[in-house]
XYZ file of C-alpha atoms in Angstrom:
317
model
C 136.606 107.891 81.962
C 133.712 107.968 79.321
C 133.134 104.475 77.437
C 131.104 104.381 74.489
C 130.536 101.269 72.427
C 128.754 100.906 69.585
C 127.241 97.457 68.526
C 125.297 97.293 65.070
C 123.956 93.829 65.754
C 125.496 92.272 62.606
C 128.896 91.194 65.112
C 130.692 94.205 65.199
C 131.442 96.268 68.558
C 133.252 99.122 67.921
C 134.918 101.217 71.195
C 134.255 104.969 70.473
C 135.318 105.956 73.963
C 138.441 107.882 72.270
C 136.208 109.717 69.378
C 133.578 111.102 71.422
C 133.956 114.865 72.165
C 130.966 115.015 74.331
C 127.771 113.167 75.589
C 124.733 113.814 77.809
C 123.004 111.464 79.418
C 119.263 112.774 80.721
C 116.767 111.291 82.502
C 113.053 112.338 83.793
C 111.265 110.894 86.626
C 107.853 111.018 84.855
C 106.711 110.293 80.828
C 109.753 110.375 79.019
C 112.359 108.134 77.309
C 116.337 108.514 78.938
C 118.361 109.826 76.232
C 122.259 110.004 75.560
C 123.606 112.478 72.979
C 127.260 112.569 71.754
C 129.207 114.305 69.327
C 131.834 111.669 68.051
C 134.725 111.709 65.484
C 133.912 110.105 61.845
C 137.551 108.323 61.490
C 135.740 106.226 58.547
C 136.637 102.993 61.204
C 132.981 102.415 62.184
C 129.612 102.313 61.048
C 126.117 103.610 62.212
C 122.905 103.392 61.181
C 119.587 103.652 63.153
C 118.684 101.085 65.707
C 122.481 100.294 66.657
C 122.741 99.702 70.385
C 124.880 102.145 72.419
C 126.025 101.374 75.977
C 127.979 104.198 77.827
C 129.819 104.173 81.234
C 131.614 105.586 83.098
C 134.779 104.358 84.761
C 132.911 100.836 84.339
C 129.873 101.701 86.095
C 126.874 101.252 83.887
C 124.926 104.000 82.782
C 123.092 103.866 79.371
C 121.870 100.927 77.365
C 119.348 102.197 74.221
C 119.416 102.873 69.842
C 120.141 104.751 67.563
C 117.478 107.705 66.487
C 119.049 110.059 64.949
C 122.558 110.904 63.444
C 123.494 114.441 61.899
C 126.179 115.732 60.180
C 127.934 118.581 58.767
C 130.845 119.688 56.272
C 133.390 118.640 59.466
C 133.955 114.924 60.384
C 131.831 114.983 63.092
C 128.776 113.014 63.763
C 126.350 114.209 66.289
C 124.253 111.265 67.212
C 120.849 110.874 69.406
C 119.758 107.874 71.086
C 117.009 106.902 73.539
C 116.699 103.916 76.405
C 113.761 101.128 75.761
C 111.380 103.576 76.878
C 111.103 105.680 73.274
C 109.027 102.367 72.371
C 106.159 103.156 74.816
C 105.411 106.866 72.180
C 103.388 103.860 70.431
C 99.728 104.065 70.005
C 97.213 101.218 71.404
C 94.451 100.060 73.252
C 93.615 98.628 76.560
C 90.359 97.908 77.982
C 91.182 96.033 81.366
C 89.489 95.407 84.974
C 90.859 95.114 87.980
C 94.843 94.915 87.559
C 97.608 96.478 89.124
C 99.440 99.455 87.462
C 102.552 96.838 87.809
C 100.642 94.469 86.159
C 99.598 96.627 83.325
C 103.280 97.465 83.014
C 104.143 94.002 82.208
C 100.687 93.437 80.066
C 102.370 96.130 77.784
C 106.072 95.450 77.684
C 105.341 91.957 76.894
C 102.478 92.674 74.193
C 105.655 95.156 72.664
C 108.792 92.582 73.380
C 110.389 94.854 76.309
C 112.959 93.395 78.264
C 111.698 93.915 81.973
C 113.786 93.465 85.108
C 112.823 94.762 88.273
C 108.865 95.440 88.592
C 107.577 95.992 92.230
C 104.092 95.065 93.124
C 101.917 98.339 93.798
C 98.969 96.594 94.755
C 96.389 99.013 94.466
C 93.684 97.482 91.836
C 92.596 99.631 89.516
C 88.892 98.813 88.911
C 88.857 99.391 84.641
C 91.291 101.055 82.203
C 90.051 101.679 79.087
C 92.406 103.460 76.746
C 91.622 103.914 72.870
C 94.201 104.622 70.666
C 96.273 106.074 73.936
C 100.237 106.541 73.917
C 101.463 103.502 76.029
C 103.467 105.459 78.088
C 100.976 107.866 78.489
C 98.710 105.142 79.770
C 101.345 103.238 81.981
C 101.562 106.860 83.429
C 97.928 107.452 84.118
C 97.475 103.818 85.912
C 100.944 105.195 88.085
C 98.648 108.436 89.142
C 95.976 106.362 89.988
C 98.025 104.679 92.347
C 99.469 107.814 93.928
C 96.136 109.517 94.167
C 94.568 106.324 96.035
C 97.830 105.161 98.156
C 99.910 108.103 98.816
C 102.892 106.388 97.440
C 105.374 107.126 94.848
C 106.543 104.790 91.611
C 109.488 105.448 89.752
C 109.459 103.819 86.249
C 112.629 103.779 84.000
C 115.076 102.000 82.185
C 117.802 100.234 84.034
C 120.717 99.724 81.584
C 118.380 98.084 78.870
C 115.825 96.558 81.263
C 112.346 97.942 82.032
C 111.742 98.911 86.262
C 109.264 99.713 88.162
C 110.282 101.187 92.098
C 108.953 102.693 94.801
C 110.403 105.752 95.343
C 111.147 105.312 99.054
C 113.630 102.584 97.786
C 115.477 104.756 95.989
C 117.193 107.167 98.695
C 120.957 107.718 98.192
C 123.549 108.018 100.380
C 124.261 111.464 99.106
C 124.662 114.591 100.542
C 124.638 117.561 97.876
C 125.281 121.179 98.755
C 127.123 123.507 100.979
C 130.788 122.066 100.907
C 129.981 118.690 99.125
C 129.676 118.738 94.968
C 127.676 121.641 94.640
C 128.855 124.057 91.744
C 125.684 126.875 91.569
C 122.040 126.697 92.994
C 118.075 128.499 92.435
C 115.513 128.432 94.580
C 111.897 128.571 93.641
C 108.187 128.253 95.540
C 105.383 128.667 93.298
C 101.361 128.169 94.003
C 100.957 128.496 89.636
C 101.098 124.933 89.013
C 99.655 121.731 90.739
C 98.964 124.004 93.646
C 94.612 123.281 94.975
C 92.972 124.413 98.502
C 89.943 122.971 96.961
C 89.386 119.424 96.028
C 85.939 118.907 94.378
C 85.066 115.054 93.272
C 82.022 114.132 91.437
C 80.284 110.797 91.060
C 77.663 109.896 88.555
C 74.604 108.759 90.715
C 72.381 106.083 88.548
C 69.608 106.182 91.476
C 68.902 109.445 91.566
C 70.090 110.844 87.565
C 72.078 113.469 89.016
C 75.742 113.630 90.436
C 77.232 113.282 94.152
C 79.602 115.821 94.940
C 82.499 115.867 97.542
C 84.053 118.735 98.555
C 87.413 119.212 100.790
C 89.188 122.982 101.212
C 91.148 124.441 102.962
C 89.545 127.870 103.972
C 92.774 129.613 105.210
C 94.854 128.771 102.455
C 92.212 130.176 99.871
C 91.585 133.561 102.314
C 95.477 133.881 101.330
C 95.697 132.523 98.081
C 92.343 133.038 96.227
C 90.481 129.692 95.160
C 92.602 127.000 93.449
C 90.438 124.486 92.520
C 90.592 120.713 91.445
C 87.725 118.832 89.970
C 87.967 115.510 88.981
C 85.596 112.962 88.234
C 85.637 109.253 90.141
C 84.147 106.340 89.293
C 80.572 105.178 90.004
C 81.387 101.862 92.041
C 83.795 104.161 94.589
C 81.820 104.351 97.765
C 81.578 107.357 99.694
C 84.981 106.066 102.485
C 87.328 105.697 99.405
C 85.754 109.421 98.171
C 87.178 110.517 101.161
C 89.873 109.114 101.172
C 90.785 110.421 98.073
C 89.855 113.825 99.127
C 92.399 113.713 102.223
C 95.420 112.591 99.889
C 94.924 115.038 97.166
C 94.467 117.457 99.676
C 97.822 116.422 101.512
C 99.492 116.373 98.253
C 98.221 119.301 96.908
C 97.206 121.944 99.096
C 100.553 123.559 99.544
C 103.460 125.525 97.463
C 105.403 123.808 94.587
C 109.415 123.869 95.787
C 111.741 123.802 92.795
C 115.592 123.488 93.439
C 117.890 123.455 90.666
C 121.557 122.168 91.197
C 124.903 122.304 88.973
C 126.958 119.835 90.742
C 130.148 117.534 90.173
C 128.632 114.344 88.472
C 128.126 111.077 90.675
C 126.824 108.349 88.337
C 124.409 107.044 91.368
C 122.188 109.686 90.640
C 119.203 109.758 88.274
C 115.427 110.797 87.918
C 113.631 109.692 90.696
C 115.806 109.273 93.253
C 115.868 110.717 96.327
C 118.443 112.765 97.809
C 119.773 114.912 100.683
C 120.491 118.441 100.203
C 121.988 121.036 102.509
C 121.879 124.729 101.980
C 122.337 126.915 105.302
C 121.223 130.246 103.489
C 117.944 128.727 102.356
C 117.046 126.415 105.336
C 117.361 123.501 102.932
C 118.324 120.627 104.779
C 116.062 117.784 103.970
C 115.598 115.301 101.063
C 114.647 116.559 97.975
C 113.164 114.221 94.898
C 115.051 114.873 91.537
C 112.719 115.552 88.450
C 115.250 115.635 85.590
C 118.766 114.777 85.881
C 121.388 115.763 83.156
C 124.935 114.293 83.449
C 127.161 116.348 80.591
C 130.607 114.557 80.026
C 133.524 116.812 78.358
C 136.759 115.408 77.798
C 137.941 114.650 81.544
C 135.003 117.103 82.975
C 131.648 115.841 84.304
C 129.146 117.167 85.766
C 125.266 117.343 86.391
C 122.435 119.575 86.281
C 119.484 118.008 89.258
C 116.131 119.777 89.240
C 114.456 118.410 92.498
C 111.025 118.561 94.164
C 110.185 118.831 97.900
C 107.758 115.850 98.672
């Protein structure tokens, strides 16, 4: 069962597990806040106003801790009522000019500058030479340092809100014990492979060059793949102290990561309350030749009366 409680800070925790109609819960594995919308009964018993804390769970396990955003109404006494996870707080505006820190590090630099709860924050260890953000979302640059760290190590960070406390895993942590498809929770499935978005055969990295005045380029394609697909091309730029090993470096991973077709799986499924953005999980599908783990993008887990389910977009990786 669905429990919703309400607490509007002032002393007063009011149990609106038997008013709600409905709720969502969503979460996304990269630059947004998790969300939970309801639809709840006005019985004139409670009030709300913006900023309230809302936890939800279900059959006690712990899924949402966030506030209040927005609440909407109509002629009818019901209240349809928004609220995100700590997360909404990083759409904030600031700047950083930093050297040498760790994208976990910058993490914490941030939710402590903003007075975020953090819990779990895994070290990701690769030192990002300078960040220097003007007037940048927060989130947007907590995300950037992540990429950084993906581009240069290969490895994958999941950052999110754990039940009202900021976290920071590696993705290889977060594998469930889950098998999803053919015979087990599955409801409806589509497929998709695309090469339209964050698909490159060519990698081309420039570095500014003080010695000579001109610009040191590094090139790495895959001639096959662009015979077949036409040129896809990535150009970035890289720093001036990167020497020409961690260039290409750089150019291997990016070419690993992205010389290859997108995979897009969407799942309906019977909800399981282990599963959220960012985790990892197995999925079997005889028709398609799916049986392998699959990384979920956006999870939605829609609660009606006694029904709930989910909706899992996942990503090959």
């Amino acid at each position: 069962m669905l429990e919703v409680l309400l607490d509007n800070k002032d002393g007063n925790v009011w149990d609106l597990s038997e008013l709600v109609y409905d709720a969502t819960w969503k979460t996304s594995r990269i630059g947004k806040p998790g969300s939970f919308d309801f639809s709840v009964l006005n019985d004139g018993n409670f009030r709300m106003n913006h900023g309230d804390i809302v936890r939800a769970k279900w059959d006690g396990r712990p899924l949402f801790y966030g506030y209040v955003f927005t609440i909407g109404s109509g002629q009818d006494e019901q209240i349809a009522v928004k609220c995100y996870d700590q997360i909404r707080y990083l759409m904030a505006s600031d700047t950083y000019v930093l050297k040498n820190i760790t994208a976990a590090a910058l993490l914490k630099r941030i939710a402590n500058d903003f007075g975020l709860k953090s819990g779990m924050i895994v070290d990701t260890k690769y030192i990002i030479p300078t960040v220097h953000e003007d007037g940048q979302k927060l989130m947007d640059i907590i995300c950037k340092a992540l990429d950084q760290t993906v581009i240069n190590t290969g490895n994958i960070y999941n950052f999110y809100d754990e039940f009202g406390a900021l976290a920071l895993r590696d993705a290889r942590d977060m594998m469930l014990d889950l098998m999803i498809g053919d015979d087990s929770l599955m409801i409806d499935h589509s497929f998709e492979r695309s090469i339209d978005q964050d698909t490159y055969n060519r990698i081309k990295l420039v570095r500014d060059n003080k010695e000579t005045g001109g610009r040191d380029v590094h090139i790495a394609q895959d001639s096959e793949n662009i015979a077949k697909w036409g040129r896809l091309q990535l150009y970035q730029k890289v720093g001036e102290n990167q020497n020409d090993a961690q260039i290409r470096n750089l150019l291997d991973t990016l070419a690993r990561l992205k010389n290859r077709p997108t995979k897009k799986l969407r799942i309906e499924a019977l909800g399981e309350t282990s599963v959220r953005a960012g985790c990892y999980v197995h999925m079997q599908i005889a028709h398609l030749a799916i049986h392998s783990p699959y990384l979920i993008d956006e999870c939605s887990h829609n609660f009606s009366g006694e029904e709930y389910t989910m909706t899992l977009d996942l990503k090959v990786i």
